[in-house]
């Protein structure tokens, strides 16, 4: 962590300072009031920022909770390597829930289109239950999706892991109430109020390391539904989808089988911020095939227990 | 340049055009990106909007849930984000439907400013009085009343003036200090982001212009830190730290909710209601060690003397809040439940949770005319005055002086549900 002199000017706090303070407040409340927290960690920029905030919230202690990765088996290799280096750097315990193992055991069936995003939900819920987590932190943000805009910072999940958008607990002032019935759990979203640009501005300010696929690089891709898909063992082109080399980057890190890249020349955080300032498409609209299924795609998955 | 963050909340009755206003604000502030706009255009067309002129149903911007889009209603508070060259905004878009009181409380509790909608054709209604009453109770620092649908009354200046003076006298009656009334047409975009061409008589700011220039109110008063988490670096949680350097380290982590705190300040620690004195030895902010911290900062402090301090205790510099076990408060019931005399509850105040008992229900407030009426029970959306008795002494303050020191939740001890939000309105003497 960088240590710099901080002399408040007394009148104005920056947006990032305000968001950071709010997130740390939420993290400390959750750490103090719950028995067994975990952090959902995909290696994506949002969970990396949450981890950074967790470390600040308890400094000089080390991060006192395990990180949980729901591994679909369709990850980008760069992201898995990054995950492991972060785990080592922070000295974390890593809990992995493997979708592939469920498929191999016959407990989950591969979907016809080969994507595994939706299969994660069962593995996520089992991992939470089997490890006895009463709360898991997540890096979801309200600006990502219409359904997310409605979700509370402490989001209650019932015994089935279900989110009921019509029956949410009111959240007032900064008094967070995470009490719940014994077989329920809570998803805590400390960066709910951050936007995609806030995240990048904070990554720049704090000099936070990210997986390389967030930055422009040349890659073998093919075009499908107006998105550039990486050529990987789990995402293969149809006959009419020629593979070409393009300079691309990812705005979100998800499954290689359903996450698209955007054409980009932004190979530094500064250039990514410049690019976002003139972006005309939302983060998920640009790159997530699973959100295009219907206007309520995210809501439907979340009510099933999805992250 | 440093932009500041402004938190705003909306309140308005059904059909006042609130969703359209929020949609217009986001659309004209260019906060809706192309793919979302395509989605709105497609759904608008399916619903018969979007003729040759391509009109959009801007209400679709905010209605995010399946049921909301299907039924054309807004079910729950949604949060929206947008920014201009001047500042960033977090907008809590509160539905006006049915459960207005609870929703207005939820959205307005953290707001620096609230926007209340009035339909120009109807003027001030019972609903308007209700909204203003709740916002006054919550002491939202700034109030903006948008008189919408001005196009439907032909931008009549006289009609607007009548509504404006009625609103201002109501705000005055309620003790709301800072109120601005703006004539708008959300549908046509007049005075929302762009100045109106129709209201030539109106010389005031647009809605967005006003919001851009509002000064957010920073917490003043007594520096107050409710201890969230005690940091003692020992054993496995402190790998790599020099044990000698940290042997006596006790860091008290919390958010400074009001005031300013400096290294060297004399402080009082309220632990189990008993004050003990010390001085600030060190302050750490998320950016590292600092000489001072201001309201809103999430910090860790160390004290010069060793005291028994735990989560739930309060560190203050300046005038001491009075530790109370019994006090009166106004509450808004947020859950479908009946609160009655003698009921056992949990109270969460600051970072302290304590067993509590509802000693008495003193009255219920009729939010239409603010009259106090006797009551045996308080139910969902009711506002009323109660007397509470708490197992632990609580460092309460007046809500007018400290939003944090003067607010609390009432929680069901069995289910954990949040039953009510509470506000301490009156000065209490030590018990």
Tab-separated table of N, CA, C and O in Angstrom, chain B residues 130-171:
chain	number	residue	atom	x	y	z
B	130	UNK	N	-47.558	15.224	2.617
B	130	UNK	CA	-46.957	14.021	3.173
B	130	UNK	C	-45.444	13.993	2.911
B	130	UNK	O	-44.644	13.808	3.811
B	131	UNK	N	-45.085	14.195	1.639
B	131	UNK	CA	-43.671	14.148	1.273
B	131	UNK	C	-42.870	15.228	2.001
B	131	UNK	O	-41.811	14.963	2.552
B	132	UNK	N	-43.425	16.438	1.999
B	132	UNK	CA	-42.704	17.530	2.656
B	132	UNK	C	-42.564	17.260	4.152
B	132	UNK	O	-41.531	17.557	4.754
B	133	UNK	N	-43.602	16.666	4.739
B	133	UNK	CA	-43.565	16.336	6.170
B	133	UNK	C	-42.437	15.362	6.478
B	133	UNK	O	-41.681	15.548	7.445
B	134	UNK	N	-42.318	14.337	5.656
B	134	UNK	CA	-41.268	13.333	5.883
B	134	UNK	C	-39.879	13.945	5.650
B	134	UNK	O	-38.950	13.718	6.429
B	135	UNK	N	-39.756	14.750	4.603
B	135	UNK	CA	-38.451	15.365	4.313
B	135	UNK	C	-38.056	16.345	5.417
B	135	UNK	O	-36.873	16.457	5.759
B	136	UNK	N	-39.057	17.014	5.988
B	136	UNK	CA	-38.770	17.935	7.090
B	136	UNK	C	-38.304	17.154	8.314
B	136	UNK	O	-37.343	17.520	8.982
B	137	UNK	N	-38.998	16.027	8.573
B	137	UNK	CA	-38.624	15.182	9.711
B	137	UNK	C	-37.189	14.687	9.554
B	137	UNK	O	-36.413	14.664	10.505
B	138	UNK	N	-36.829	14.307	8.331
B	138	UNK	CA	-35.486	13.779	8.058
B	138	UNK	C	-34.452	14.890	7.895
B	138	UNK	O	-33.273	14.633	7.712
B	139	UNK	N	-34.942	16.128	7.918
B	139	UNK	CA	-34.065	17.288	7.789
B	139	UNK	C	-33.138	17.192	6.579
B	139	UNK	O	-31.928	17.399	6.676
B	140	UNK	N	-33.724	16.874	5.432
B	140	UNK	CA	-32.944	16.893	4.195
B	140	UNK	C	-32.498	18.332	3.960
B	140	UNK	O	-33.326	19.244	3.978
B	141	UNK	N	-31.194	18.563	3.806
B	141	UNK	CA	-30.688	19.940	3.828
B	141	UNK	C	-31.269	20.858	2.744
B	141	UNK	O	-31.458	22.042	2.993
B	142	UNK	N	-31.511	20.327	1.542
B	142	UNK	CA	-31.999	21.181	0.459
B	142	UNK	C	-33.230	20.554	-0.175
B	142	UNK	O	-33.257	19.355	-0.413
B	143	UNK	N	-34.196	21.391	-0.479
B	143	UNK	CA	-35.413	20.905	-1.102
B	143	UNK	C	-35.633	21.608	-2.439
B	143	UNK	O	-35.544	22.828	-2.524
B	144	UNK	N	-35.894	20.822	-3.479
B	144	UNK	CA	-36.233	21.374	-4.782
B	144	UNK	C	-37.621	20.864	-5.142
B	144	UNK	O	-37.862	19.656	-5.145
B	145	UNK	N	-38.555	21.783	-5.405
B	145	UNK	CA	-39.882	21.369	-5.836
B	145	UNK	C	-39.984	21.638	-7.331
B	145	UNK	O	-39.837	22.772	-7.786
B	146	UNK	N	-40.193	20.558	-8.104
B	146	UNK	CA	-40.347	20.695	-9.548
B	146	UNK	C	-41.832	20.685	-9.875
B	146	UNK	O	-42.511	19.680	-9.643
B	147	UNK	N	-42.345	21.820	-10.357
B	147	UNK	CA	-43.751	21.880	-10.767
B	147	UNK	C	-43.803	21.391	-12.209
B	147	UNK	O	-43.421	22.099	-13.141
B	148	UNK	N	-44.253	20.151	-12.375
B	148	UNK	CA	-44.160	19.462	-13.666
B	148	UNK	C	-45.447	19.634	-14.483
B	148	UNK	O	-46.467	20.055	-13.954
B	149	UNK	N	-45.334	19.279	-15.736
B	149	UNK	CA	-46.459	19.341	-16.689
B	149	UNK	C	-46.917	20.789	-16.908
B	149	UNK	O	-48.099	21.051	-17.139
B	150	UNK	N	-45.971	21.723	-16.826
B	150	UNK	CA	-46.295	23.131	-17.076
B	150	UNK	C	-46.841	23.330	-18.486
B	150	UNK	O	-47.642	24.240	-18.727
B	151	UNK	N	-46.423	22.469	-19.423
B	151	UNK	CA	-46.916	22.574	-20.799
B	151	UNK	C	-48.427	22.363	-20.849
B	151	UNK	O	-49.114	22.927	-21.696
B	152	UNK	N	-48.950	21.553	-19.915
B	152	UNK	CA	-50.382	21.251	-19.943
B	152	UNK	C	-51.230	22.402	-19.391
B	152	UNK	O	-52.451	22.405	-19.526
B	153	UNK	N	-50.598	23.388	-18.730
B	153	UNK	CA	-51.365	24.572	-18.311
B	153	UNK	C	-50.873	25.805	-19.069
B	153	UNK	O	-51.006	26.939	-18.608
B	154	UNK	N	-50.275	25.542	-20.235
B	154	UNK	CA	-49.873	26.636	-21.123
B	154	UNK	C	-48.820	27.553	-20.528
B	154	UNK	O	-48.778	28.735	-20.834
B	155	UNK	N	-47.976	27.012	-19.643
B	155	UNK	CA	-46.907	27.792	-19.012
B	155	UNK	C	-47.458	29.063	-18.362
B	155	UNK	O	-46.892	30.143	-18.474
B	156	UNK	N	-48.576	28.906	-17.668
B	156	UNK	CA	-49.233	30.047	-17.046
B	156	UNK	C	-48.455	30.533	-15.821
B	156	UNK	O	-48.333	29.821	-14.821
B	157	UNK	N	-47.938	31.738	-15.901
B	157	UNK	CA	-47.100	32.277	-14.833
B	157	UNK	C	-47.884	32.451	-13.533
B	157	UNK	O	-47.393	32.168	-12.441
B	158	UNK	N	-49.148	32.911	-13.670
B	158	UNK	CA	-49.979	33.148	-12.498
B	158	UNK	C	-50.205	31.860	-11.713
B	158	UNK	O	-50.051	31.817	-10.504
B	159	UNK	N	-50.542	30.771	-12.442
B	159	UNK	CA	-50.772	29.476	-11.796
B	159	UNK	C	-49.505	28.997	-11.087
B	159	UNK	O	-49.557	28.470	-9.978
B	160	UNK	N	-48.372	29.178	-11.759
B	160	UNK	CA	-47.116	28.755	-11.147
B	160	UNK	C	-46.843	29.532	-9.863
B	160	UNK	O	-46.486	28.953	-8.844
B	161	UNK	N	-47.067	30.840	-9.921
B	161	UNK	CA	-46.826	31.674	-8.735
B	161	UNK	C	-47.692	31.237	-7.557
B	161	UNK	O	-47.249	31.260	-6.407
B	162	UNK	N	-48.932	30.865	-7.853
B	162	UNK	CA	-49.834	30.405	-6.793
B	162	UNK	C	-49.278	29.149	-6.128
B	162	UNK	O	-49.222	29.051	-4.895
B	163	UNK	N	-48.857	28.184	-6.971
B	163	UNK	CA	-48.302	26.934	-6.424
B	163	UNK	C	-47.025	27.231	-5.649
B	163	UNK	O	-46.812	26.724	-4.547
B	164	UNK	N	-46.181	28.075	-6.231
B	164	UNK	CA	-44.908	28.390	-5.582
B	164	UNK	C	-45.124	28.981	-4.183
B	164	UNK	O	-44.486	28.556	-3.213
B	165	UNK	N	-46.045	29.936	-4.071
B	165	UNK	CA	-46.205	30.557	-2.752
B	165	UNK	C	-46.823	29.573	-1.765
B	165	UNK	O	-46.501	29.594	-0.577
B	166	UNK	N	-47.683	28.685	-2.259
B	166	UNK	CA	-48.258	27.668	-1.381
B	166	UNK	C	-47.164	26.718	-0.863
B	166	UNK	O	-47.116	26.390	0.314
B	167	UNK	N	-46.290	26.301	-1.777
B	167	UNK	CA	-45.189	25.401	-1.406
B	167	UNK	C	-44.266	26.083	-0.389
B	167	UNK	O	-43.891	25.501	0.626
B	168	UNK	N	-43.936	27.335	-0.659
B	168	UNK	CA	-42.997	28.034	0.211
B	168	UNK	C	-43.579	28.253	1.606
B	168	UNK	O	-42.869	28.141	2.608
B	169	UNK	N	-44.886	28.535	1.671
B	169	UNK	CA	-45.461	28.769	3.009
B	169	UNK	C	-45.543	27.440	3.771
B	169	UNK	O	-45.350	27.399	4.987
B	170	UNK	N	-45.796	26.346	3.039
B	170	UNK	CA	-45.806	25.023	3.669
B	170	UNK	C	-44.421	24.664	4.191
B	170	UNK	O	-44.267	24.186	5.324
B	171	UNK	N	-43.407	24.901	3.362
B	171	UNK	CA	-42.028	24.608	3.766
B	171	UNK	C	-41.651	25.430	4.990
B	171	UNK	O	-41.009	24.939	5.919
